[in-house]
Short mmCIF file of N, CA and C in Angstrom, two decimals:
data_model
loop_
_atom_site.label_atom_id
_atom_site.label_comp_id
_atom_site.label_asym_id
_atom_site.label_seq_id
_atom_site.Cartn_x
_atom_site.Cartn_y
_atom_site.Cartn_z
N PRO Z 24 1.13 -1.30 -0.03
CA PRO Z 24 0.24 -0.09 -0.29
C PRO Z 24 0.87 1.16 0.31
N LYS Z 25 0.37 1.91 -0.58
CA LYS Z 25 1.32 3.39 -1.02
C LYS Z 25 0.24 4.96 -0.32
N ILE Z 26 0.83 5.73 0.17
CA ILE Z 26 0.17 6.89 0.77
C ILE Z 26 -0.17 7.45 -0.81
N GLY Z 27 -1.66 7.97 -0.53
CA GLY Z 27 -2.22 8.60 -1.53
C GLY Z 27 -3.08 7.50 -2.21
N GLN Z 28 -2.71 6.10 -2.25
CA GLN Z 28 -3.79 5.19 -2.72
C GLN Z 28 -5.30 5.22 -2.17
N THR Z 29 -5.82 4.99 -3.21
CA THR Z 29 -7.38 5.11 -3.01
C THR Z 29 -8.33 4.13 -3.17
N GLY Z 30 -9.34 3.92 -2.20
CA GLY Z 30 -9.90 2.30 -2.29
C GLY Z 30 -11.31 2.51 -1.48
N VAL Z 31 -11.93 1.52 -1.02
CA VAL Z 31 -13.17 1.70 -0.55
C VAL Z 31 -12.91 0.46 0.31
N THR Z 32 -14.10 1.09 1.32
CA THR Z 32 -14.32 0.04 2.82
C THR Z 32 -15.12 -0.91 2.79
N GLN Z 33 -14.80 -1.96 3.25
CA GLN Z 33 -15.64 -3.40 2.69
C GLN Z 33 -16.32 -3.39 4.05
N SER Z 34 -16.02 -2.95 5.27
CA SER Z 34 -16.60 -3.17 6.51
C SER Z 34 -16.52 -1.70 7.09
N ALA Z 35 -17.56 -1.49 7.84
CA ALA Z 35 -17.48 -0.38 8.80
C ALA Z 35 -16.45 -0.22 9.60
N LEU Z 36 -15.81 0.90 9.67
CA LEU Z 36 -14.38 1.29 10.43
C LEU Z 36 -14.90 1.91 11.89
N ARG Z 37 -14.88 1.11 12.72
CA ARG Z 37 -15.04 1.73 14.09
C ARG Z 37 -13.94 1.58 14.93
N PRO Z 38 -12.80 2.23 15.12
CA PRO Z 38 -12.37 2.78 13.84
C PRO Z 38 -11.57 1.80 12.99
N SER Z 39 -11.15 0.84 12.87
CA SER Z 39 -10.56 -0.05 12.27
C SER Z 39 -11.50 -1.17 11.83
N GLY Z 40 -11.01 -1.45 10.75
CA GLY Z 40 -12.09 -2.61 9.47
C GLY Z 40 -10.70 -2.86 8.54
N THR Z 41 -12.06 -3.40 7.71
CA THR Z 41 -11.22 -3.43 6.24
C THR Z 41 -11.49 -2.65 5.20
N GLY Z 42 -10.73 -2.63 4.05
CA GLY Z 42 -11.19 -1.72 2.87
C GLY Z 42 -10.12 -2.72 1.45
N ARG Z 43 -10.72 -2.37 0.31
CA ARG Z 43 -10.24 -2.95 -0.89
C ARG Z 43 -9.51 -1.85 -1.57
N PHE Z 44 -8.30 -1.98 -1.95
CA PHE Z 44 -7.31 -1.42 -2.83
C PHE Z 44 -6.41 -2.04 -3.60
N ASP Z 45 -7.15 -1.80 -5.37
CA ASP Z 45 -6.71 -2.20 -6.31
C ASP Z 45 -7.45 -3.61 -6.09
N GLU Z 46 -6.51 -4.57 -6.24
CA GLU Z 46 -6.95 -6.30 -5.82
C GLU Z 46 -6.85 -6.87 -4.53
N GLN Z 47 -6.60 -5.76 -3.53
CA GLN Z 47 -6.16 -6.46 -2.50
C GLN Z 47 -6.99 -6.04 -1.32
N THR Z 48 -7.32 -6.94 0.03
CA THR Z 48 -8.22 -6.50 1.08
C THR Z 48 -7.24 -6.36 1.90
N LEU Z 49 -7.18 -5.07 2.64
CA LEU Z 49 -6.39 -4.67 3.67
C LEU Z 49 -6.86 -4.37 5.05
N ASP Z 50 -6.15 -4.35 6.37
CA ASP Z 50 -6.43 -3.95 7.46
C ASP Z 50 -6.41 -2.38 7.64
N ILE Z 51 -7.24 -1.75 7.92
CA ILE Z 51 -7.12 -0.40 7.84
C ILE Z 51 -7.61 0.47 9.04
N ILE Z 52 -7.23 1.64 9.22
CA ILE Z 52 -7.91 2.40 10.61
C ILE Z 52 -7.93 3.96 10.23
N THR Z 53 -8.94 4.71 10.70
CA THR Z 53 -8.89 5.85 10.93
C THR Z 53 -8.73 6.59 12.00
N ASN Z 54 -8.51 7.83 12.04
CA ASN Z 54 -8.07 8.34 13.37
C ASN Z 54 -9.26 8.60 14.10
N GLY Z 55 -9.81 7.83 14.50
CA GLY Z 55 -11.09 7.77 15.44
C GLY Z 55 -12.29 7.87 14.66
N ASP Z 56 -12.02 8.25 13.48
CA ASP Z 56 -13.75 8.42 12.90
C ASP Z 56 -14.18 7.23 12.71
N PHE Z 57 -15.56 7.07 12.51
CA PHE Z 57 -16.34 5.71 12.65
C PHE Z 57 -16.85 6.08 10.86
N LEU Z 58 -16.77 5.09 9.83
CA LEU Z 58 -17.07 5.03 8.76
C LEU Z 58 -17.68 4.12 8.20
N SER Z 59 -19.08 4.22 7.62
CA SER Z 59 -19.80 3.04 6.85
C SER Z 59 -18.91 2.11 5.86
N GLU Z 60 -19.49 1.04 5.38
CA GLU Z 60 -19.11 0.25 4.39
C GLU Z 60 -19.38 0.93 3.19
N GLY Z 61 -18.65 0.91 2.13
CA GLY Z 61 -18.48 1.64 0.80
C GLY Z 61 -18.56 2.87 1.04
N ILE Z 62 -17.29 3.30 1.77
CA ILE Z 62 -17.11 4.72 1.46
C ILE Z 62 -15.62 4.67 0.82
N ASN Z 63 -15.62 5.76 -0.10
CA ASN Z 63 -14.39 6.02 -0.59
C ASN Z 63 -13.34 7.07 0.62
N VAL Z 64 -12.16 6.14 0.18
CA VAL Z 64 -10.83 6.33 1.41
C VAL Z 64 -9.48 6.82 0.71
N ARG Z 65 -8.88 7.17 1.61
CA ARG Z 65 -7.38 7.59 0.82
C ARG Z 65 -6.44 7.01 1.95
N ILE Z 66 -5.18 6.37 1.48
CA ILE Z 66 -4.05 6.10 2.50
C ILE Z 66 -3.44 7.18 2.64
N VAL Z 67 -3.44 7.71 4.18
CA VAL Z 67 -2.73 9.00 4.10
C VAL Z 67 -1.26 8.48 5.12
N ASP Z 68 -1.32 7.43 5.88
CA ASP Z 68 -0.21 7.06 6.61
C ASP Z 68 0.08 5.34 6.28
N VAL Z 69 1.44 4.69 6.44
CA VAL Z 69 1.77 3.39 6.49
C VAL Z 69 2.71 3.52 7.70
N GLN Z 70 2.53 2.83 9.04
CA GLN Z 70 3.65 2.50 9.77
C GLN Z 70 3.65 1.10 10.20
N GLY Z 71 4.20 0.09 9.41
CA GLY Z 71 4.50 -1.10 9.17
C GLY Z 71 3.30 -1.55 8.72
N ALA Z 72 2.77 -2.61 9.76
CA ALA Z 72 1.19 -3.19 9.25
C ALA Z 72 -0.03 -2.11 9.24
N ARG Z 73 0.27 -0.96 10.09
CA ARG Z 73 -0.89 -0.16 10.35
C ARG Z 73 -0.99 0.93 9.17
N ILE Z 74 -2.18 0.82 8.53
CA ILE Z 74 -2.28 1.72 7.51
C ILE Z 74 -3.79 2.47 7.99
N LEU Z 75 -3.68 3.87 7.77
CA LEU Z 75 -4.02 5.08 8.38
C LEU Z 75 -4.92 5.45 7.15
N VAL Z 76 -6.65 5.95 7.27
CA VAL Z 76 -6.85 6.39 6.26
C VAL Z 76 -8.03 7.13 6.44
N GLU Z 77 -8.52 8.17 5.39
CA GLU Z 77 -9.33 9.12 5.75
C GLU Z 77 -10.41 9.20 4.61
N PRO Z 78 -11.55 9.81 4.75
CA PRO Z 78 -12.31 9.56 3.65
C PRO Z 78 -12.22 10.76 2.26
N VAL Z 79 -12.22 10.35 1.16
CA VAL Z 79 -11.42 11.03 -0.29
C VAL Z 79 -12.54 12.60 0.05
N ASP Z 80 -13.83 12.25 0.52
CA ASP Z 80 -14.66 13.21 0.60
C ASP Z 80 -14.68 13.70 2.00
N GLU Z 81 -14.22 14.90 2.84
CA GLU Z 81 -14.15 14.98 4.07
C GLU Z 81 -15.68 14.84 4.49
N THR Z 82 -16.70 15.07 3.89
CA THR Z 82 -18.03 15.14 4.15
C THR Z 82 -18.94 13.55 4.18
N ASP Z 83 -18.21 12.61 3.59
CA ASP Z 83 -18.63 11.48 3.27
C ASP Z 83 -18.10 10.54 4.29
N TYR Z 84 -19.15 10.64 5.70
CA TYR Z 84 -19.03 10.06 6.75
C TYR Z 84 -20.33 8.62 6.63
N GLY Z 85 -20.97 8.66 5.73
CA GLY Z 85 -21.98 7.62 5.68
C GLY Z 85 -23.14 7.76 6.34
N GLY Z 86 -23.84 6.88 6.92
CA GLY Z 86 -24.80 6.52 7.67
C GLY Z 86 -25.87 7.62 7.51
N SER Z 87 -26.44 8.66 8.13
CA SER Z 87 -27.88 8.95 7.49
C SER Z 87 -27.58 10.39 6.91
N SER Z 88 -26.99 10.56 5.87
CA SER Z 88 -26.26 11.58 5.23
C SER Z 88 -27.69 12.17 4.33
N GLU Z 89 -27.85 13.40 4.34
CA GLU Z 89 -29.00 13.88 3.54
C GLU Z 89 -28.35 14.89 2.52
N ALA Z 90 -27.21 14.81 1.91
CA ALA Z 90 -26.68 15.46 0.94
C ALA Z 90 -27.32 14.95 -0.48
N SER Z 91 -27.19 15.61 -1.39
CA SER Z 91 -27.62 15.67 -2.50
C SER Z 91 -26.80 15.33 -3.68
N SER Z 92 -26.81 14.56 -4.73
CA SER Z 92 -25.23 14.62 -5.64
C SER Z 92 -25.39 15.57 -6.74
#
């Protein structure tokens, strides 16, 4: 995994879970944010096996969003 690489959450991140990056499923974690399954995320830091991600769209936290496209 590389910093800046984007993927999608495969499970809810509370704050850790799994995500799909290219053809690879990885264990990922947020800075404490809870994210729903299916959220686009970007890798912001990699320290050994710890892969830190953030939502690609900072307003995209899933759940009961009322945002329109």
